[in-house]
Amino acid sequence: MSSGACAPYDLKCKECGKSYGKQPLSICDECFSPLEVFYDLDAVKGSVTRESIAAGPASIWRYRALLPIPEGFQPDLPVGFTPLVKAKNLGKRLGASDIYVKNDAVCFPTLSFKDRVVAVALANARYFGFDTVGASSTGNLANSVAAQAARLGLKSCILIPADLEPAKILNTLIYGARLVRIDGNYDHVNRLCSLIADQYNWGFVNVNLRPYYAEGSKTMGYEIAEQLGWRLPDNVVVPMAGGSLIRKIKKAFDELVYLGIVEAKHVKFFGAQATGCSPITHAVKNNLDRHEPQKPNTIARSLAIGNPADGPYAARLIRETGGWGEDVSDVEVVSGIQELAETEGIFTETAGGVTTAVTAKLFAQGRIGKDETTVVCITGNGLKTTDVLQGKYDVGRAVKPRLAEFDAYLRELDGLPAAEEAELVAQ
Ligand SMILES: *Cc1c(COP(=O)(O)O)cnc(C)c1O
Ligand SMILES: [Zn+2]
């Protein structure tokens, strides 16, 4: 940020308020609740403005005054600042007049919104002196940690459930990361990572660096507000795994309002999950204080966290804002992927299929008003989950390089009778 003034921040326990300063720590040692970054926003009120932000680079670093970034940190990669596109064709199908797609399928450098959180976490990993970083991942996080660690010259060690999509595994190994496939689901992997982080003194982005990591998600919220012309939408639809992203978009909106950068507005938050792993939407629908952990069984692997760390907070946020939590079957996930591609030319992964299909469901249920401003958060790229489209498309036979052959083949594709037959019918 050109002015250079950053909001002072500290880690604090979200429940008991105990202060921890700046440490690689994610759980309160008094009450075992999660730690969160708290800012002194008053210190930057008036100096962080629409203009100071717009004068920054076209990346998440234009918001660095509102991120937990160590003093003197020099941003390296132009992460984020992805397109917000008005989705006219999708809107037509849904009967929605003012709907937008926030397209993190093209986030730099590894094509998912996880690039945002990793950038902020690794800025801190360096500051805390870790020479090795890691993650417990459902796929996209693995890709992003591996890539950004390579760029920053950090060693990495990444743990994943053994049965992840082949493309997500390859997209981790290509960067030279050490990858360990664990015979278990994400929740097993995550528990093991807590032990490893302590034992090896490594910086795990979503374990001991989690409070910093999570703040990176706020940048999606800042961008949505800025790209709408510095105003807030009426509704946002957000996919949920650990339940962190949805909360941080809310935090971003609240900060912008507090700083006088956007006008206050009541925004409804809608959370999307796959039915095969839907602890948070289940909690919302059944008005539970605490979600019941589930054993994931869905093709939406990137969202397959059965016991989400921020589940209770996400469910509460959804209820308090008057939004809703909805989930869709794996068949609907694939249709959602196809629908977004066919209407808007955006190829998203399974998580985006979840979000698109849930959005359609919410409009059909009348939970979102047709003329309200709605932003759909697309968080990952379809090239990473092509396995779920196996057998869905027929590539067709190879056609001889002759015009007549092409004419005939095109009629075939369009379901028309062969030309000679058509002539006979016409006579
Ligand atoms: C991780 C992930 C999410 C969900 O993020 P949480 O903050 O854990 O809820 C959504 N979409 C994609 C593609 C992801 O990889
Ligand atoms: Zn506490």
Short mmCIF file of N, CA, C and O in Angstrom, two decimals, residues 172-226:
data_model
loop_
_atom_site.label_atom_id
_atom_site.label_comp_id
_atom_site.label_asym_id
_atom_site.label_seq_id
_atom_site.Cartn_x
_atom_site.Cartn_y
_atom_site.Cartn_z
N THR A 172 1.12 -31.30 -7.30
CA THR A 172 1.92 -31.06 -6.09
C THR A 172 3.35 -31.54 -6.33
O THR A 172 4.31 -30.83 -6.06
N LEU A 173 3.46 -32.74 -6.90
CA LEU A 173 4.78 -33.34 -7.11
C LEU A 173 5.63 -32.54 -8.09
O LEU A 173 6.86 -32.48 -7.95
N ILE A 174 4.98 -31.90 -9.05
CA ILE A 174 5.72 -31.19 -10.11
C ILE A 174 6.63 -30.12 -9.54
O ILE A 174 7.68 -29.80 -10.10
N TYR A 175 6.28 -29.56 -8.38
CA TYR A 175 7.08 -28.48 -7.79
C TYR A 175 8.22 -29.01 -6.91
O TYR A 175 8.91 -28.23 -6.26
N GLY A 176 8.37 -30.33 -6.88
CA GLY A 176 9.46 -30.91 -6.10
C GLY A 176 9.15 -31.05 -4.62
O GLY A 176 10.06 -31.25 -3.80
N ALA A 177 7.88 -30.97 -4.25
CA ALA A 177 7.50 -31.11 -2.84
C ALA A 177 7.60 -32.56 -2.39
O ALA A 177 7.43 -33.47 -3.20
N ARG A 178 7.89 -32.75 -1.11
CA ARG A 178 7.73 -34.09 -0.55
C ARG A 178 6.25 -34.29 -0.26
O ARG A 178 5.63 -33.47 0.43
N LEU A 179 5.69 -35.35 -0.81
CA LEU A 179 4.25 -35.60 -0.66
C LEU A 179 4.07 -36.92 0.07
O LEU A 179 4.69 -37.93 -0.29
N VAL A 180 3.24 -36.92 1.10
CA VAL A 180 2.97 -38.15 1.85
C VAL A 180 1.48 -38.43 1.79
O VAL A 180 0.66 -37.62 2.25
N ARG A 181 1.12 -39.55 1.16
CA ARG A 181 -0.29 -39.96 1.08
C ARG A 181 -0.61 -40.78 2.33
O ARG A 181 0.07 -41.76 2.62
N ILE A 182 -1.64 -40.35 3.04
CA ILE A 182 -2.00 -41.02 4.29
C ILE A 182 -3.21 -41.92 4.05
O ILE A 182 -4.18 -41.49 3.41
N ASP A 183 -3.11 -43.11 4.58
CA ASP A 183 -4.20 -44.06 4.46
C ASP A 183 -5.31 -43.68 5.45
O ASP A 183 -5.38 -44.21 6.55
N GLY A 184 -6.13 -42.72 5.05
CA GLY A 184 -7.19 -42.23 5.93
C GLY A 184 -7.84 -41.03 5.28
O GLY A 184 -7.47 -40.66 4.17
N ASN A 185 -8.83 -40.42 5.96
CA ASN A 185 -9.47 -39.23 5.37
C ASN A 185 -8.81 -37.96 5.90
O ASN A 185 -7.85 -38.00 6.67
N TYR A 186 -9.32 -36.81 5.44
CA TYR A 186 -8.68 -35.54 5.78
C TYR A 186 -8.54 -35.34 7.29
O TYR A 186 -7.54 -34.82 7.77
N ASP A 187 -9.53 -35.76 8.03
CA ASP A 187 -9.50 -35.52 9.48
C ASP A 187 -8.37 -36.30 10.15
O ASP A 187 -7.75 -35.80 11.08
N HIS A 188 -8.09 -37.50 9.64
CA HIS A 188 -6.92 -38.26 10.13
C HIS A 188 -5.63 -37.52 9.78
O HIS A 188 -4.72 -37.40 10.60
N VAL A 189 -5.56 -37.02 8.55
CA VAL A 189 -4.36 -36.33 8.07
C VAL A 189 -4.10 -35.10 8.94
O VAL A 189 -2.97 -34.84 9.37
N ASN A 190 -5.16 -34.35 9.19
CA ASN A 190 -5.01 -33.10 9.95
C ASN A 190 -4.51 -33.35 11.37
O ASN A 190 -3.63 -32.64 11.87
N ARG A 191 -5.03 -34.38 12.01
CA ARG A 191 -4.60 -34.70 13.38
C ARG A 191 -3.11 -35.06 13.39
O ARG A 191 -2.37 -34.62 14.25
N LEU A 192 -2.68 -35.84 12.41
CA LEU A 192 -1.27 -36.23 12.34
C LEU A 192 -0.39 -34.99 12.15
O LEU A 192 0.70 -34.88 12.74
N CYS A 193 -0.85 -34.04 11.34
CA CYS A 193 -0.05 -32.85 11.07
C CYS A 193 0.21 -32.02 12.32
O CYS A 193 1.27 -31.41 12.46
N SER A 194 -0.73 -31.97 13.24
CA SER A 194 -0.52 -31.25 14.51
C SER A 194 0.67 -31.85 15.24
O SER A 194 1.50 -31.12 15.79
N LEU A 195 0.75 -33.17 15.26
CA LEU A 195 1.85 -33.85 15.96
C LEU A 195 3.18 -33.57 15.25
O LEU A 195 4.20 -33.31 15.89
N ILE A 196 3.15 -33.63 13.92
CA ILE A 196 4.39 -33.42 13.14
C ILE A 196 4.90 -31.99 13.33
O ILE A 196 6.11 -31.77 13.50
N ALA A 197 3.99 -31.01 13.29
CA ALA A 197 4.40 -29.60 13.41
C ALA A 197 5.18 -29.39 14.71
O ALA A 197 6.22 -28.74 14.72
N ASP A 198 4.70 -29.96 15.80
CA ASP A 198 5.38 -29.84 17.10
C ASP A 198 6.72 -30.56 17.08
O ASP A 198 7.74 -30.02 17.46
N GLN A 199 6.70 -31.79 16.62
CA GLN A 199 7.88 -32.65 16.65
C GLN A 199 9.03 -32.12 15.78
O GLN A 199 10.18 -32.13 16.19
N TYR A 200 8.69 -31.64 14.59
CA TYR A 200 9.73 -31.26 13.61
C TYR A 200 10.01 -29.76 13.56
O TYR A 200 10.88 -29.33 12.83
N ASN A 201 9.20 -28.97 14.27
CA ASN A 201 9.31 -27.51 14.19
C ASN A 201 9.19 -27.01 12.74
O ASN A 201 10.02 -26.27 12.24
N TRP A 202 8.15 -27.46 12.10
CA TRP A 202 7.83 -27.01 10.74
C TRP A 202 6.64 -26.05 10.79
O TRP A 202 5.82 -26.12 11.70
N GLY A 203 6.53 -25.21 9.77
CA GLY A 203 5.40 -24.31 9.68
C GLY A 203 4.30 -24.91 8.82
O GLY A 203 4.39 -24.90 7.59
N PHE A 204 3.28 -25.45 9.45
CA PHE A 204 2.14 -25.99 8.70
C PHE A 204 1.12 -24.88 8.49
O PHE A 204 0.60 -24.34 9.46
N VAL A 205 0.86 -24.57 7.24
CA VAL A 205 0.06 -23.37 6.96
C VAL A 205 -1.33 -23.43 7.60
O VAL A 205 -1.83 -22.41 8.06
N ASN A 206 -1.94 -24.62 7.64
CA ASN A 206 -3.29 -24.68 8.22
C ASN A 206 -3.31 -25.38 9.58
O ASN A 206 -4.36 -25.80 10.05
N VAL A 207 -2.15 -25.48 10.21
CA VAL A 207 -2.11 -26.01 11.58
C VAL A 207 -1.55 -24.91 12.49
O VAL A 207 -2.31 -24.06 12.95
N ASN A 208 -0.22 -24.85 12.67
CA ASN A 208 0.30 -23.82 13.58
C ASN A 208 0.30 -22.41 12.98
O ASN A 208 0.38 -21.43 13.71
N LEU A 209 0.19 -22.30 11.65
CA LEU A 209 0.10 -20.96 11.03
C LEU A 209 -1.34 -20.61 10.65
O LEU A 209 -1.58 -19.62 9.96
N ARG A 210 -2.28 -21.42 11.10
CA ARG A 210 -3.67 -21.28 10.65
C ARG A 210 -4.28 -19.88 10.82
O ARG A 210 -4.98 -19.40 9.92
N PRO A 211 -4.05 -19.21 11.95
CA PRO A 211 -4.68 -17.88 12.07
C PRO A 211 -4.24 -16.91 10.97
O PRO A 211 -5.05 -16.11 10.49
N TYR A 212 -2.98 -16.99 10.55
CA TYR A 212 -2.47 -16.10 9.50
C TYR A 212 -3.02 -16.53 8.14
O TYR A 212 -3.48 -15.71 7.34
N TYR A 213 -2.93 -17.82 7.90
CA TYR A 213 -3.46 -18.44 6.69
C TYR A 213 -4.90 -17.99 6.46
O TYR A 213 -5.26 -17.49 5.40
N ALA A 214 -5.72 -18.15 7.48
CA ALA A 214 -7.16 -17.88 7.34
C ALA A 214 -7.42 -16.43 6.93
O ALA A 214 -8.35 -16.15 6.17
N GLU A 215 -6.61 -15.51 7.41
CA GLU A 215 -6.81 -14.09 7.06
C GLU A 215 -6.67 -13.84 5.57
O GLU A 215 -7.24 -12.89 5.03
N GLY A 216 -5.89 -14.67 4.88
CA GLY A 216 -5.72 -14.51 3.44
C GLY A 216 -7.04 -14.58 2.69
O GLY A 216 -7.22 -13.96 1.64
N SER A 217 -8.01 -15.33 3.24
CA SER A 217 -9.32 -15.46 2.60
C SER A 217 -10.08 -14.14 2.56
O SER A 217 -10.99 -13.97 1.75
N LYS A 218 -9.72 -13.23 3.47
CA LYS A 218 -10.43 -11.93 3.47
C LYS A 218 -10.29 -11.22 2.13
O LYS A 218 -11.18 -10.46 1.74
N THR A 219 -9.17 -11.48 1.43
CA THR A 219 -8.92 -10.72 0.20
C THR A 219 -10.00 -10.98 -0.85
O THR A 219 -10.27 -10.13 -1.69
N MET A 220 -10.63 -12.16 -0.80
CA MET A 220 -11.72 -12.44 -1.73
C MET A 220 -12.88 -11.48 -1.46
O MET A 220 -13.52 -10.97 -2.38
N GLY A 221 -13.13 -11.22 -0.19
CA GLY A 221 -14.19 -10.27 0.19
C GLY A 221 -13.86 -8.85 -0.22
O GLY A 221 -14.72 -8.13 -0.75
N TYR A 222 -12.62 -8.42 0.02
CA TYR A 222 -12.23 -7.05 -0.38
C TYR A 222 -12.41 -6.87 -1.88
O TYR A 222 -12.89 -5.85 -2.35
N GLU A 223 -11.96 -7.89 -2.62
CA GLU A 223 -12.04 -7.78 -4.09
C GLU A 223 -13.48 -7.70 -4.57
O GLU A 223 -13.79 -6.92 -5.48
N ILE A 224 -14.34 -8.51 -3.98
CA ILE A 224 -15.76 -8.47 -4.38
C ILE A 224 -16.31 -7.06 -4.18
O ILE A 224 -16.93 -6.49 -5.08
N ALA A 225 -16.05 -6.47 -3.02
CA ALA A 225 -16.56 -5.12 -2.74
C ALA A 225 -15.97 -4.10 -3.72
O ALA A 225 -16.69 -3.28 -4.29
N GLU A 226 -14.67 -4.17 -3.91
CA GLU A 226 -14.02 -3.19 -4.81
C GLU A 226 -14.52 -3.35 -6.24
O GLU A 226 -14.82 -2.37 -6.93
#
